[in-house]
Each structure stands twice: as C-alpha cells, then as structure tokens.
PDB file of C-alpha atoms in Angstrom:
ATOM      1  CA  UNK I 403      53.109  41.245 -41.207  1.00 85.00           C
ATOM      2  CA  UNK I 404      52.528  41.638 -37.531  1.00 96.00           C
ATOM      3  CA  UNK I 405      49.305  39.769 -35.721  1.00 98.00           C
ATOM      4  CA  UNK I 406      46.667  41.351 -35.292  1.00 98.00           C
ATOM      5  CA  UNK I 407      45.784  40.671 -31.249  1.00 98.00           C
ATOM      6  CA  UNK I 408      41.735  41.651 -30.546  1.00 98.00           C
ATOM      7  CA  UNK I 409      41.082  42.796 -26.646  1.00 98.00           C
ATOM      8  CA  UNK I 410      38.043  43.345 -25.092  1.00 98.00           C
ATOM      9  CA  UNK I 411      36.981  45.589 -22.221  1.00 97.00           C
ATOM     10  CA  UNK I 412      40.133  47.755 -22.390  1.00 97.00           C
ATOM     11  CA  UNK I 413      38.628  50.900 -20.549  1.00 95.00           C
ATOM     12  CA  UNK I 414      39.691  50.038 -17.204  1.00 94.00           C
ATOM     13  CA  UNK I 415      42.057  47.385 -15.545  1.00 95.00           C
ATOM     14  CA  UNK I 416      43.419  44.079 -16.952  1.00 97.00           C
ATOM     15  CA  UNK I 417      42.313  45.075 -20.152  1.00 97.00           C
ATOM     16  CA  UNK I 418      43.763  48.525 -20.147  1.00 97.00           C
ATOM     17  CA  UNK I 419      47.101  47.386 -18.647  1.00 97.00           C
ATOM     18  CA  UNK I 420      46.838  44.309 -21.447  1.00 98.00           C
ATOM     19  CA  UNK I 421      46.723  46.631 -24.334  1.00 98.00           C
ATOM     20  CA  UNK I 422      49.607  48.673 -23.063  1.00 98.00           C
ATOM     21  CA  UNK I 423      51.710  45.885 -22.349  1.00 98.00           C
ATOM     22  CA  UNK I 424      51.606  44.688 -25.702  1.00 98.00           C
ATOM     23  CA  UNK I 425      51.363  47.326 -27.782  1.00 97.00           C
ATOM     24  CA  UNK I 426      55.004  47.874 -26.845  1.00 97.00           C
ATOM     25  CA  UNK I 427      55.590  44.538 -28.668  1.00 97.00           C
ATOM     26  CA  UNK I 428      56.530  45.451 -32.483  1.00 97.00           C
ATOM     27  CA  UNK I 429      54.676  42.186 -33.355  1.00 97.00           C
ATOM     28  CA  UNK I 430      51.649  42.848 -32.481  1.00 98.00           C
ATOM     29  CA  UNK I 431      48.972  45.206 -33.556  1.00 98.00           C
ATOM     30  CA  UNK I 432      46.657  45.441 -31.093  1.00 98.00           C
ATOM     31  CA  UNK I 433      42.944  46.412 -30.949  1.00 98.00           C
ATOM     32  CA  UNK I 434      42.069  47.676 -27.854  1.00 98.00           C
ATOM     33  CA  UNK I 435      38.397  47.842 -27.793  1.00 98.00           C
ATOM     34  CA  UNK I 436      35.377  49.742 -25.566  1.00 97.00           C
ATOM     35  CA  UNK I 437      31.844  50.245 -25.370  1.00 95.00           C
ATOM     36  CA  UNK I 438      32.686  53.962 -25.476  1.00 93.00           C
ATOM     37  CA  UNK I 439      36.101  53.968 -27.869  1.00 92.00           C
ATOM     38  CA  UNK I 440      36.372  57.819 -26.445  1.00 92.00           C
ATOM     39  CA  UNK I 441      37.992  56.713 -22.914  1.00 92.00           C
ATOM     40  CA  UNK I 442      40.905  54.689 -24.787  1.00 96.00           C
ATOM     41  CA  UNK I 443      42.506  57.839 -25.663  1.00 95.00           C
ATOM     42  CA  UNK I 444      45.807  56.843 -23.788  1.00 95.00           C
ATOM     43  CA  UNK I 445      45.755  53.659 -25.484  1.00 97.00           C
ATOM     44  CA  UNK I 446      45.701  54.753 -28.729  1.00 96.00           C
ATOM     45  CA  UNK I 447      48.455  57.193 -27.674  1.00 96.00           C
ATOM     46  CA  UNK I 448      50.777  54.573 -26.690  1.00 96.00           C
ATOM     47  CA  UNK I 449      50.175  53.103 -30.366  1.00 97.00           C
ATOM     48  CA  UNK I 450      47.160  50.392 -29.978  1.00 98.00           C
ATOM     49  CA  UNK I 451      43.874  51.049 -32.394  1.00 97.00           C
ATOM     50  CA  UNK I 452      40.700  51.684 -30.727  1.00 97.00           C
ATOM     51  CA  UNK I 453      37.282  50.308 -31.863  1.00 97.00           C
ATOM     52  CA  UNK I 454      34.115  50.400 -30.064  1.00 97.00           C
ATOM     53  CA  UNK I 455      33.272  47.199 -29.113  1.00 98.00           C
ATOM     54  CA  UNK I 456      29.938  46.298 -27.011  1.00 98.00           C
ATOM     55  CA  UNK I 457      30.050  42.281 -25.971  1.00 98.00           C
ATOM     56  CA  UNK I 458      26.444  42.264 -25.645  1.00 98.00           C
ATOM     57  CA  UNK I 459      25.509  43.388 -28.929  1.00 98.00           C
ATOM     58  CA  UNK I 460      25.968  41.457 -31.957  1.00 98.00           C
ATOM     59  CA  UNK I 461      26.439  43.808 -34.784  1.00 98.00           C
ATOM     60  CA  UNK I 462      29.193  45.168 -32.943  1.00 98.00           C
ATOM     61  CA  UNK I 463      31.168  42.270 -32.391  1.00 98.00           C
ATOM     62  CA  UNK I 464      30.353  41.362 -35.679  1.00 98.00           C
ATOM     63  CA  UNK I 465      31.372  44.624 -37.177  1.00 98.00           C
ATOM     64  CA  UNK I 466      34.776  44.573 -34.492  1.00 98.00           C
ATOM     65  CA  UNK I 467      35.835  40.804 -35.795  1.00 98.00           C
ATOM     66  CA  UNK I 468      35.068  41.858 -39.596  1.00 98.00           C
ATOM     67  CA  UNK I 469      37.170  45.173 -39.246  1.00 98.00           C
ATOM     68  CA  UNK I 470      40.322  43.190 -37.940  1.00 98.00           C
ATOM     69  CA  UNK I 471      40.465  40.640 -40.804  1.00 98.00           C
ATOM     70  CA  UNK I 472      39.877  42.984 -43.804  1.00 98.00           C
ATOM     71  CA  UNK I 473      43.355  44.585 -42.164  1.00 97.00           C
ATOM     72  CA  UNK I 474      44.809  40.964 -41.466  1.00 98.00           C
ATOM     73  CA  UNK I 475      43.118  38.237 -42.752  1.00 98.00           C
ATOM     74  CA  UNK I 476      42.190  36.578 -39.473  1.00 98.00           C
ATOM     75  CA  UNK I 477      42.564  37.660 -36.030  1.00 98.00           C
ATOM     76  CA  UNK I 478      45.450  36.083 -34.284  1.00 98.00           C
ATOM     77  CA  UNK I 479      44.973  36.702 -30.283  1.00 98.00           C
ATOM     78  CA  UNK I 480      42.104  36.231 -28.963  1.00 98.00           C
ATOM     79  CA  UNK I 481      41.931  38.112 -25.368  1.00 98.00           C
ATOM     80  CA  UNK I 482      38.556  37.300 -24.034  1.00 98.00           C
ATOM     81  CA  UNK I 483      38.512  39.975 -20.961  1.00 98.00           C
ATOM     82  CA  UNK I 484      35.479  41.672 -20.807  1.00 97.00           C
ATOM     83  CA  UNK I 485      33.500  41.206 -17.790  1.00 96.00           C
ATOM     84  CA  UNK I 486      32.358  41.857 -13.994  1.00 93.00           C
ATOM     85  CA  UNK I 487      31.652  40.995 -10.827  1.00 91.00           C
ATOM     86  CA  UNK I 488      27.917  41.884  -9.415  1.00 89.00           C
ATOM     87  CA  UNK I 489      27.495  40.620  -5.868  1.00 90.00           C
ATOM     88  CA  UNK I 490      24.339  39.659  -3.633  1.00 92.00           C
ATOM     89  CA  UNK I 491      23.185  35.955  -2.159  1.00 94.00           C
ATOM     90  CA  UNK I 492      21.548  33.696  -4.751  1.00 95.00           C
ATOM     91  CA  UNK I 493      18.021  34.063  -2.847  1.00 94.00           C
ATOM     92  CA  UNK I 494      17.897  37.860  -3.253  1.00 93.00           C
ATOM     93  CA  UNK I 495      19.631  39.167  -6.358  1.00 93.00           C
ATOM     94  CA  UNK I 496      17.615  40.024  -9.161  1.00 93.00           C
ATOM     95  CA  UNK I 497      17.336  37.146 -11.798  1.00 96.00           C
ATOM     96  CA  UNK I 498      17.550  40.256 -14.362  1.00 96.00           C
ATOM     97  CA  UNK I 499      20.845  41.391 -13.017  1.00 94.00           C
ATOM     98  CA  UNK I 500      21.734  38.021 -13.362  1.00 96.00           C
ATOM     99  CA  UNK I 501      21.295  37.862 -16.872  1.00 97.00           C
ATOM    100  CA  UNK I 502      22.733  40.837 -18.314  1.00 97.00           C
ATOM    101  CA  UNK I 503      26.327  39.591 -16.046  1.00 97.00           C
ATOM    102  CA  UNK I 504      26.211  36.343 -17.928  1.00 98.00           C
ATOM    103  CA  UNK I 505      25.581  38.229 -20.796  1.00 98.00           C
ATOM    104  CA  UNK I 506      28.793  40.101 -20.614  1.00 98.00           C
ATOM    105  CA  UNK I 507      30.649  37.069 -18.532  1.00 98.00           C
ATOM    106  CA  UNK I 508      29.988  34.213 -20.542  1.00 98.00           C
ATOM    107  CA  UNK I 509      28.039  34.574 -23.962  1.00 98.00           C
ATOM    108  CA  UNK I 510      29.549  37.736 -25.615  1.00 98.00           C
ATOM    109  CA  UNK I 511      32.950  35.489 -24.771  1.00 98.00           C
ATOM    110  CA  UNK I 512      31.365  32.659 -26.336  1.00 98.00           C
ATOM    111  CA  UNK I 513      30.094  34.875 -29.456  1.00 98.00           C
ATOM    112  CA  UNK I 514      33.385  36.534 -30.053  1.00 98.00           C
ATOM    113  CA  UNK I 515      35.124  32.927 -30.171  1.00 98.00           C
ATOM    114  CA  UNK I 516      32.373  32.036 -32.257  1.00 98.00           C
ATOM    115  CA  UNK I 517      33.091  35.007 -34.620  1.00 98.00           C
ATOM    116  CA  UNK I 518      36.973  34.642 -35.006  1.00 98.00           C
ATOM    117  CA  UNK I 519      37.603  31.012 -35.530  1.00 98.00           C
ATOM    118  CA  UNK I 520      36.650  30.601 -38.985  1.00 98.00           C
ATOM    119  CA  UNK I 521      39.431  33.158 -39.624  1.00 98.00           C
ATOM    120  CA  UNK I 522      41.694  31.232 -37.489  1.00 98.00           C
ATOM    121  CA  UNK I 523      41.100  27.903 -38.922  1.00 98.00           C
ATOM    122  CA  UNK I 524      41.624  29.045 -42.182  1.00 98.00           C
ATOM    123  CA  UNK I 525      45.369  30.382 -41.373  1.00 98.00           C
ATOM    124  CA  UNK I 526      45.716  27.481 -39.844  1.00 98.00           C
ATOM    125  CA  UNK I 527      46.339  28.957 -36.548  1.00 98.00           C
ATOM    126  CA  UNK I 528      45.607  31.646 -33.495  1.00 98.00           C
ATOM    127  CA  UNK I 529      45.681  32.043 -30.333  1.00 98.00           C
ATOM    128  CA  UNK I 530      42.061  32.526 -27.679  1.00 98.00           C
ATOM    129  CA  UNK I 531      42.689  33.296 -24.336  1.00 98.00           C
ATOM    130  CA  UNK I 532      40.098  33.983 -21.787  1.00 98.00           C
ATOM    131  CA  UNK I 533      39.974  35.827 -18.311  1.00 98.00           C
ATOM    132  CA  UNK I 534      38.223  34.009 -15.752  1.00 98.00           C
ATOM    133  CA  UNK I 535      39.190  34.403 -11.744  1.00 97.00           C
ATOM    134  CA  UNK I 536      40.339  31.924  -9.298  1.00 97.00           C
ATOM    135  CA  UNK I 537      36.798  32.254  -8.458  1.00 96.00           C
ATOM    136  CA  UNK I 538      35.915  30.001 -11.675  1.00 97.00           C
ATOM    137  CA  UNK I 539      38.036  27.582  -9.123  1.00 97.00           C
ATOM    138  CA  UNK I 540      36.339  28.029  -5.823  1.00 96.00           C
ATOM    139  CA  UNK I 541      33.414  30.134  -4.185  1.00 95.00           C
ATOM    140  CA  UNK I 542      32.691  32.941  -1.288  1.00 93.00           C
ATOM    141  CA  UNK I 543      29.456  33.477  -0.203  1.00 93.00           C
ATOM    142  CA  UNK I 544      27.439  36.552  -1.265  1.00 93.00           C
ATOM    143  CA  UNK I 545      29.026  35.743  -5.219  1.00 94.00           C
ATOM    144  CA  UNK I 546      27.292  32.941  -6.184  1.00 96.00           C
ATOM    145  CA  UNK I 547      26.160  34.170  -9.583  1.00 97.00           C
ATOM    146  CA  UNK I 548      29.746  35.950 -10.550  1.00 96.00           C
ATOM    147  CA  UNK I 549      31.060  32.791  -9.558  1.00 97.00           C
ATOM    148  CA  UNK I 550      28.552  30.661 -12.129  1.00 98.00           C
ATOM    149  CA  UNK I 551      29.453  32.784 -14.855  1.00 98.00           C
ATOM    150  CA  UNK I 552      33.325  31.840 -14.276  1.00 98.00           C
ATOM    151  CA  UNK I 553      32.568  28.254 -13.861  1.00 98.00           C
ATOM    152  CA  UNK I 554      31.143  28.330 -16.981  1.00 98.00           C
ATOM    153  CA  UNK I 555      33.995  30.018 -18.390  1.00 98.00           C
ATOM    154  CA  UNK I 556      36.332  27.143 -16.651  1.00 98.00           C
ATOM    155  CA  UNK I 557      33.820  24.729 -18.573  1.00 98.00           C
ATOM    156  CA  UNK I 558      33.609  26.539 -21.739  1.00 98.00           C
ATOM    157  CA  UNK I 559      37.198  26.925 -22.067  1.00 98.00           C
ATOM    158  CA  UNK I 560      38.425  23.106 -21.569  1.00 98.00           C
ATOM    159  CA  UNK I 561      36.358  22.202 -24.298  1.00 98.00           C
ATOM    160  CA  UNK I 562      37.739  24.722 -26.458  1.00 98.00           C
ATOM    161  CA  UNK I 563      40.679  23.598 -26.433  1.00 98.00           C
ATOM    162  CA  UNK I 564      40.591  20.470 -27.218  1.00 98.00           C
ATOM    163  CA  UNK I 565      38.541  21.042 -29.924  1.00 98.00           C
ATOM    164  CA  UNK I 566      40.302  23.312 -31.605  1.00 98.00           C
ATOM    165  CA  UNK I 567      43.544  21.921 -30.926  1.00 98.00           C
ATOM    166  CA  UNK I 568      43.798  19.930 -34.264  1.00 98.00           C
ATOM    167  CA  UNK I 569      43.105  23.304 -36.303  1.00 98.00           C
ATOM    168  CA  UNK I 570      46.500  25.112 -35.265  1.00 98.00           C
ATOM    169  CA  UNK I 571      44.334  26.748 -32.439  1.00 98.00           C
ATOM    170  CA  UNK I 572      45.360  27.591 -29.265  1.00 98.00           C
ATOM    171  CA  UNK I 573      43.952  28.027 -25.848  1.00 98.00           C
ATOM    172  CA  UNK I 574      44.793  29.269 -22.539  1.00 98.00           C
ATOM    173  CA  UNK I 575      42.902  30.559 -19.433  1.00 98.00           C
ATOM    174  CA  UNK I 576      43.818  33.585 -17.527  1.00 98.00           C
ATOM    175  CA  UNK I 577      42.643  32.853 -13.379  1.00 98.00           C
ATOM    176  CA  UNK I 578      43.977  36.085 -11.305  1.00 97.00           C
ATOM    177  CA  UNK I 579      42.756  36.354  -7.822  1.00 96.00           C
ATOM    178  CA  UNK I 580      42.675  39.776  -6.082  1.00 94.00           C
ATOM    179  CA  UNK I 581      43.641  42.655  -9.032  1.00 94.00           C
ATOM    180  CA  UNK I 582      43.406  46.038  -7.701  1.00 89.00           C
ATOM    181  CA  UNK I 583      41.025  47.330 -10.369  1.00 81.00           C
ATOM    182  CA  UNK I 584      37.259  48.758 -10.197  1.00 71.00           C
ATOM    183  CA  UNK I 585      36.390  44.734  -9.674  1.00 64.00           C
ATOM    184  CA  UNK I 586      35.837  45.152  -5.688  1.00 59.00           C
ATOM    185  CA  UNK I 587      33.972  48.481  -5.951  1.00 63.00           C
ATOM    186  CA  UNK I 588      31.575  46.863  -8.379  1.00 60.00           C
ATOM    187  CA  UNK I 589      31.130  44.339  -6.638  1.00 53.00           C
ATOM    188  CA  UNK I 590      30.670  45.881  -3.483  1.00 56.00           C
ATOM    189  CA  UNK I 591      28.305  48.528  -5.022  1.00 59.00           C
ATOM    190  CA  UNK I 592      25.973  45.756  -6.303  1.00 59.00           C
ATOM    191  CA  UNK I 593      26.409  44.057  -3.069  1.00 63.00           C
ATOM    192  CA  UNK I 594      24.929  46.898  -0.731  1.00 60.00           C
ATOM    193  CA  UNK I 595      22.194  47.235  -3.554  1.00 61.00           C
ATOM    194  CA  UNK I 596      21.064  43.781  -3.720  1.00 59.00           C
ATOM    195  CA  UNK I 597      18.887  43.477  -0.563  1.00 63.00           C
ATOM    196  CA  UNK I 598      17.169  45.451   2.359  1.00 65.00           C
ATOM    197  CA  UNK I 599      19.628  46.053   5.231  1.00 73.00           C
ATOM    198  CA  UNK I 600      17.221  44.558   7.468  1.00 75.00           C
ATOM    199  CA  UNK I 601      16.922  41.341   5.147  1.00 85.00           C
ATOM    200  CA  UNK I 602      17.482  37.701   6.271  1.00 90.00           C
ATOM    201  CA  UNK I 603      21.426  38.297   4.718  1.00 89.00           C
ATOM    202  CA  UNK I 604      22.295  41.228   6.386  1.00 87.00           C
ATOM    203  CA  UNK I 605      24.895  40.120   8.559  1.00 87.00           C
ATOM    204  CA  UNK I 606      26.105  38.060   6.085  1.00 88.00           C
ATOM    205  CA  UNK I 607      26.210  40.818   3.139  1.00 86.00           C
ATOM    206  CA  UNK I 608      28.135  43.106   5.859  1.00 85.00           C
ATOM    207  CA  UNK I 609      30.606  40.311   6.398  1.00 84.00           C
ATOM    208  CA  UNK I 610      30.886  40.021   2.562  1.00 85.00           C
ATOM    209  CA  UNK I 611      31.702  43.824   2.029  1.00 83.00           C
ATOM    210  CA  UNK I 612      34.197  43.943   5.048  1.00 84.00           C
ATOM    211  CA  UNK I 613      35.966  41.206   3.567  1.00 83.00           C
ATOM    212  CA  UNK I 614      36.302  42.334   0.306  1.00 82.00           C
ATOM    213  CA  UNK I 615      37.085  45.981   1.687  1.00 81.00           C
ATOM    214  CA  UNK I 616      39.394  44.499   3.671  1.00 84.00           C
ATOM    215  CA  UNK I 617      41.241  41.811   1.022  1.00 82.00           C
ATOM    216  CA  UNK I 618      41.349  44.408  -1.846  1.00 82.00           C
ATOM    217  CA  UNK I 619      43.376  46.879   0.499  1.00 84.00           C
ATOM    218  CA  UNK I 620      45.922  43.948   1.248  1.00 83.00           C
ATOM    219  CA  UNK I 621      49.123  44.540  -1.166  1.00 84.00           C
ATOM    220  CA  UNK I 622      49.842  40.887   0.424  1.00 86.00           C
ATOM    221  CA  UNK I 623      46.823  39.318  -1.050  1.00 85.00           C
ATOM    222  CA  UNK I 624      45.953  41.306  -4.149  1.00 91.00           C
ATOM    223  CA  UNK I 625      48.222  42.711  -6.828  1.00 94.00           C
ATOM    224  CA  UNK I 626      47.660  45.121  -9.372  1.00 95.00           C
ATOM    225  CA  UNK I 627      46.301  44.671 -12.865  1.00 96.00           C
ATOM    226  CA  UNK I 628      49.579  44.984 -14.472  1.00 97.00           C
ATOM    227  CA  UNK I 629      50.995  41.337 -12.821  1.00 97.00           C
ATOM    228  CA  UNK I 630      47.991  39.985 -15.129  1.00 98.00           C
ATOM    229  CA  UNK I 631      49.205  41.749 -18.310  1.00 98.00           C
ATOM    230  CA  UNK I 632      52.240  39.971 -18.242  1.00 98.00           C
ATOM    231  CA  UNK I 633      50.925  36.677 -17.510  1.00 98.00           C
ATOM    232  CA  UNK I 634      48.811  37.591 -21.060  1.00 98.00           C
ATOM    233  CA  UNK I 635      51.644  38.661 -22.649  1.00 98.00           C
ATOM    234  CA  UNK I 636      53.385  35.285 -21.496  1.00 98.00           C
ATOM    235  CA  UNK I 637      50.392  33.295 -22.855  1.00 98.00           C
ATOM    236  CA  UNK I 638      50.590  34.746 -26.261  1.00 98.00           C
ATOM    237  CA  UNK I 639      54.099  35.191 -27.340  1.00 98.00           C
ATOM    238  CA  UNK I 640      54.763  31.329 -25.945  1.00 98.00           C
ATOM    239  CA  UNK I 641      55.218  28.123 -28.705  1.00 97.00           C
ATOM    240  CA  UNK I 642      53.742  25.904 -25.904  1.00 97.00           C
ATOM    241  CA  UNK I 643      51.491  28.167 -23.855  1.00 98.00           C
ATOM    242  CA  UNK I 644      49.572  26.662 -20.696  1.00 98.00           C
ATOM    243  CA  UNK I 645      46.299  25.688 -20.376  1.00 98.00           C
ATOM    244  CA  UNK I 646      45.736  27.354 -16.842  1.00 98.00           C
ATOM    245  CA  UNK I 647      47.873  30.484 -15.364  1.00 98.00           C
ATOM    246  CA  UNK I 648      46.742  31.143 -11.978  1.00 98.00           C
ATOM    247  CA  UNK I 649      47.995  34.698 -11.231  1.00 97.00           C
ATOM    248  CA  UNK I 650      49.309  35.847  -7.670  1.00 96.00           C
ATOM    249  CA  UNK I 651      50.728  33.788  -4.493  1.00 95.00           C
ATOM    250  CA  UNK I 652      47.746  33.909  -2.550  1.00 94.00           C
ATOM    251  CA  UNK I 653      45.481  32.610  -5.525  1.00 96.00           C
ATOM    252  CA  UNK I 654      47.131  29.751  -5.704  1.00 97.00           C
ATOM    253  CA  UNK I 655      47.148  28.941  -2.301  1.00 96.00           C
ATOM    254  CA  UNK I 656      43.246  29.376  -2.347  1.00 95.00           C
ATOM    255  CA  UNK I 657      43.249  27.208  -5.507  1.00 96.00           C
ATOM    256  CA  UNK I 658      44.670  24.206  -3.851  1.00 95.00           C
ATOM    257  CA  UNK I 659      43.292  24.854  -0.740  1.00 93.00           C
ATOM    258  CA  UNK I 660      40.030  24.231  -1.669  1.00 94.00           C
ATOM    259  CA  UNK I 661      40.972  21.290  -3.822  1.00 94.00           C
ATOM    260  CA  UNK I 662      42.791  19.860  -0.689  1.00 94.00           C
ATOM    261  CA  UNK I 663      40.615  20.375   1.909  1.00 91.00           C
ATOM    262  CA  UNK I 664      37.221  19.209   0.023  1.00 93.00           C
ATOM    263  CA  UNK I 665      33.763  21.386   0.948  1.00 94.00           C
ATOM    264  CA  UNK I 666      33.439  20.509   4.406  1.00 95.00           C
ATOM    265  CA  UNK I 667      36.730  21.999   5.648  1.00 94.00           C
ATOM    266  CA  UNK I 668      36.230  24.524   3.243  1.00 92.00           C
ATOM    267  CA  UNK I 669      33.327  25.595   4.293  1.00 93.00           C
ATOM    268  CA  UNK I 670      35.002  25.914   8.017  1.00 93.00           C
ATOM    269  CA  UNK I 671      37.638  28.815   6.785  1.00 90.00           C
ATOM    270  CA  UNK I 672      34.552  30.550   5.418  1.00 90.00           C
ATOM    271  CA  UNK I 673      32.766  30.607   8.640  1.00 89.00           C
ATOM    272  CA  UNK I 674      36.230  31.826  10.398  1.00 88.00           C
ATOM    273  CA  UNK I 675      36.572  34.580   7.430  1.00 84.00           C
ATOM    274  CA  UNK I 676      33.002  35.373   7.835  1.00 81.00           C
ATOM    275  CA  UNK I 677      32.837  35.844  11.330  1.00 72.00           C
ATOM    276  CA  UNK I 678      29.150  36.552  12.690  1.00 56.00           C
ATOM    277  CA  UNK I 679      27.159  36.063   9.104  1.00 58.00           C
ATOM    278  CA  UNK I 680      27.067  32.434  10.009  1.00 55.00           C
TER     279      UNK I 680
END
C-alpha cells in the first residue's frame, strides 16, 4: 500500500512544485489540496488527487484529514505549506490583516497537525513537515508580523518533535529563503497598501519594496520553487530526516550571519541594505 502524503496550498509555488515532485514517486499518493480544487487541474493530470482544502476553516480540514484515512488508514506525510507573506511596519498594518495571516501561517498548521496525529500514532508512525522561511530565523524591517507568524512556526515545530518523537512520529522544518513564487508580489502588494505614502514609514516602505524588487529578480540570491520540492522530497523519503533544512546558499549565509554577528551588527547591514529609510 503506498502512503498517503497530505499537501496544503498546492495552487501556486512550493506547494505546486511539491505535489509534482512527488507524485512521480510510485510510493506515494499524494493529495494535493486548494481552496479552489478547480486550479489543480495540472496536478491531478500528472497523477496527484485534488481536494479542496481551506486552512482557515475547520470543517474542511476536518473533512480533508477524514477523506485521506478512510482511503489509508492514517495520513503518512504531513506537508504543512500553506501560507503568506503580508508586509507593512508593525505601527501601521491593520491588526485585522494581522489575524487572518496567522490564521493561515500558524493555526490552520497547528489544526491540521492536530487533526492527523491520532491517525499517526495509531500506525505507529508518520511523517509532519512544515514550511517556514529563513525569516522564522532572522528579521527585515517592514515584515514584522510575517516574520511572528514564522517564529512561531520555528517554536511550534521544536516542540513537536520532541513530543512526538516517542510515537514513531517524525518532524522536520522546511526554511527556504528567496523562492521565485507569487511570495514577493504579495508581499509587496500588501506593502504599498499598508500605509499613506506620505506616512511616517514612507521612506522606509520604499526601501522595503526596492529591496525585495530587487532580491527576488537576483537568480544569485533566490531560486525557484522547485529547489524546495526536492529538499521536501528529501525530508520524506529519508530513515533519519533532519530537523532543520535551510534551502539556498544565500539563506544560509543570512542564517548564520545573524546568529554571528548578534543584533547590533545586524542591525548595521540593515541600515546599509536600507539605504535612506533609516
């Protein structure tokens, strides 16, 4: 019987190129899953099984997780990927904004974990492993709420799996930095949106958007969503996967950097990347 691997937010980026990836692997059945099941036509083409799949709304994760197991008993993978990036300076963005991105960031990831590990405990084993970012690892300015939400992921995720550990469960966490997907014009879109032009932030917000304009273009410091997919697939085919996968070169150079240098010097490349905002 193959396993039965449950994806979330498959409509666009790491979770479309995730679901293609492995549903070329004959052990797998995957469930690729959308709000709107309609745009995963390709996917289910290329042999995956599409679901709509809403990470905000419990009856359907519910109905998703319930669906899986009367086909497999318990779901086997895990892949925690839906989510987003919505930009703007923690004085001016909309607490209400806020909320509905840690809805989809952090609490439909903690519900669906919620709703397949009593499946997974009782095979005696499975596999969870969540998306964050780099950013769950450091911060830029003008992202302090995205960057909560994957913080909280970071947190959410170490406790997991120790937890779990003793129940045949597995966990692993997924940190890519730049991924040439829709992330940047999200996040670039809710950005300009988040304050008057003439506000106290404007410089900085312009700084913010050139930057990101500007690193999402760079083939040097971004990659596309594909290098992700098979950093997934890595994490769930392995017998001893790793806790932490930081995906692309200049990630982890940012990663350690920031653990290196402490907030201080830190703080000093920001003000040299953010020329003029500060």
């Amino acid at each position: 019987m193959t396993t039965a691997v449950l994806i979330t937010g498959t409509s666009s980026g790491i979770g479309r190129a995730t679901a293609l990836r492995l549903a070329r692997n004959p052990e797998f059945t995957v469930y690729a899953t959308a709000r709107r099941p309609e745009s995963l036509t390709d996917l289910a083409e290329a042999g995956a099984r599409v679901m709509a799949l809403d990470v905000t709304d419990e009856m359907s994760m519910a109905d998703a997780v319930a669906k899986v197991e009367a086909e497999h008993g318990s779901v086997g993978v895990l892949i925690n990927n839906a989510g987003y990036g919505a930009y703007g300076t923690v004085e001016e963005t909309d607490l209400d904004g806020v909320r509905r991105q840690f809805e989809t960031n952090v609490f439909g990831l903690a519900r669906m974990t919620q709703l397949v590990l009593p499946g997974m405990r009782r095979a005696g084993r499975g596999r969870i492993i969540n998306v964050g970012s780099m950013g769950g690892r450091l911060v830029f300015p003008a992202g302090g709420y995205y960057h909560a939400s994957k913080y909280a992921v970071e947190a959410l995720t170490d406790a997991l799996r120790f937890e779990v550990a003793p129940f045949g469960v597995k966990v692993s966490l997924i940190e890519p930095g730049l991924i040439r997907t829709g992330f940047g014009d999200t996040a670039a879109r809710t950005l300009s949106g988040s304050a008057a032009p003439a506000g106290p932030y404007a410089a900085l917000n312009a700084a913010a958007d050139q930057q990101m304009a500007r690193s999402y273009r760079s083939t040097r410091l971004s990659a596309p969503p594909e290098a992700v997919a098979e950093v997934i697939h890595r994490a769930a085919v392995s017998a001893a996967p790793r806790p932490r996968y930081v995906v692309t070169a200049a990630a982890r150079v940012l990663v350690h950097a920031r653990r290196l240098l402490g907030a201080r010097a830190f703080d000093a490349y920001l003000r040299a990347q953010f020329k003029g905002a500060a």
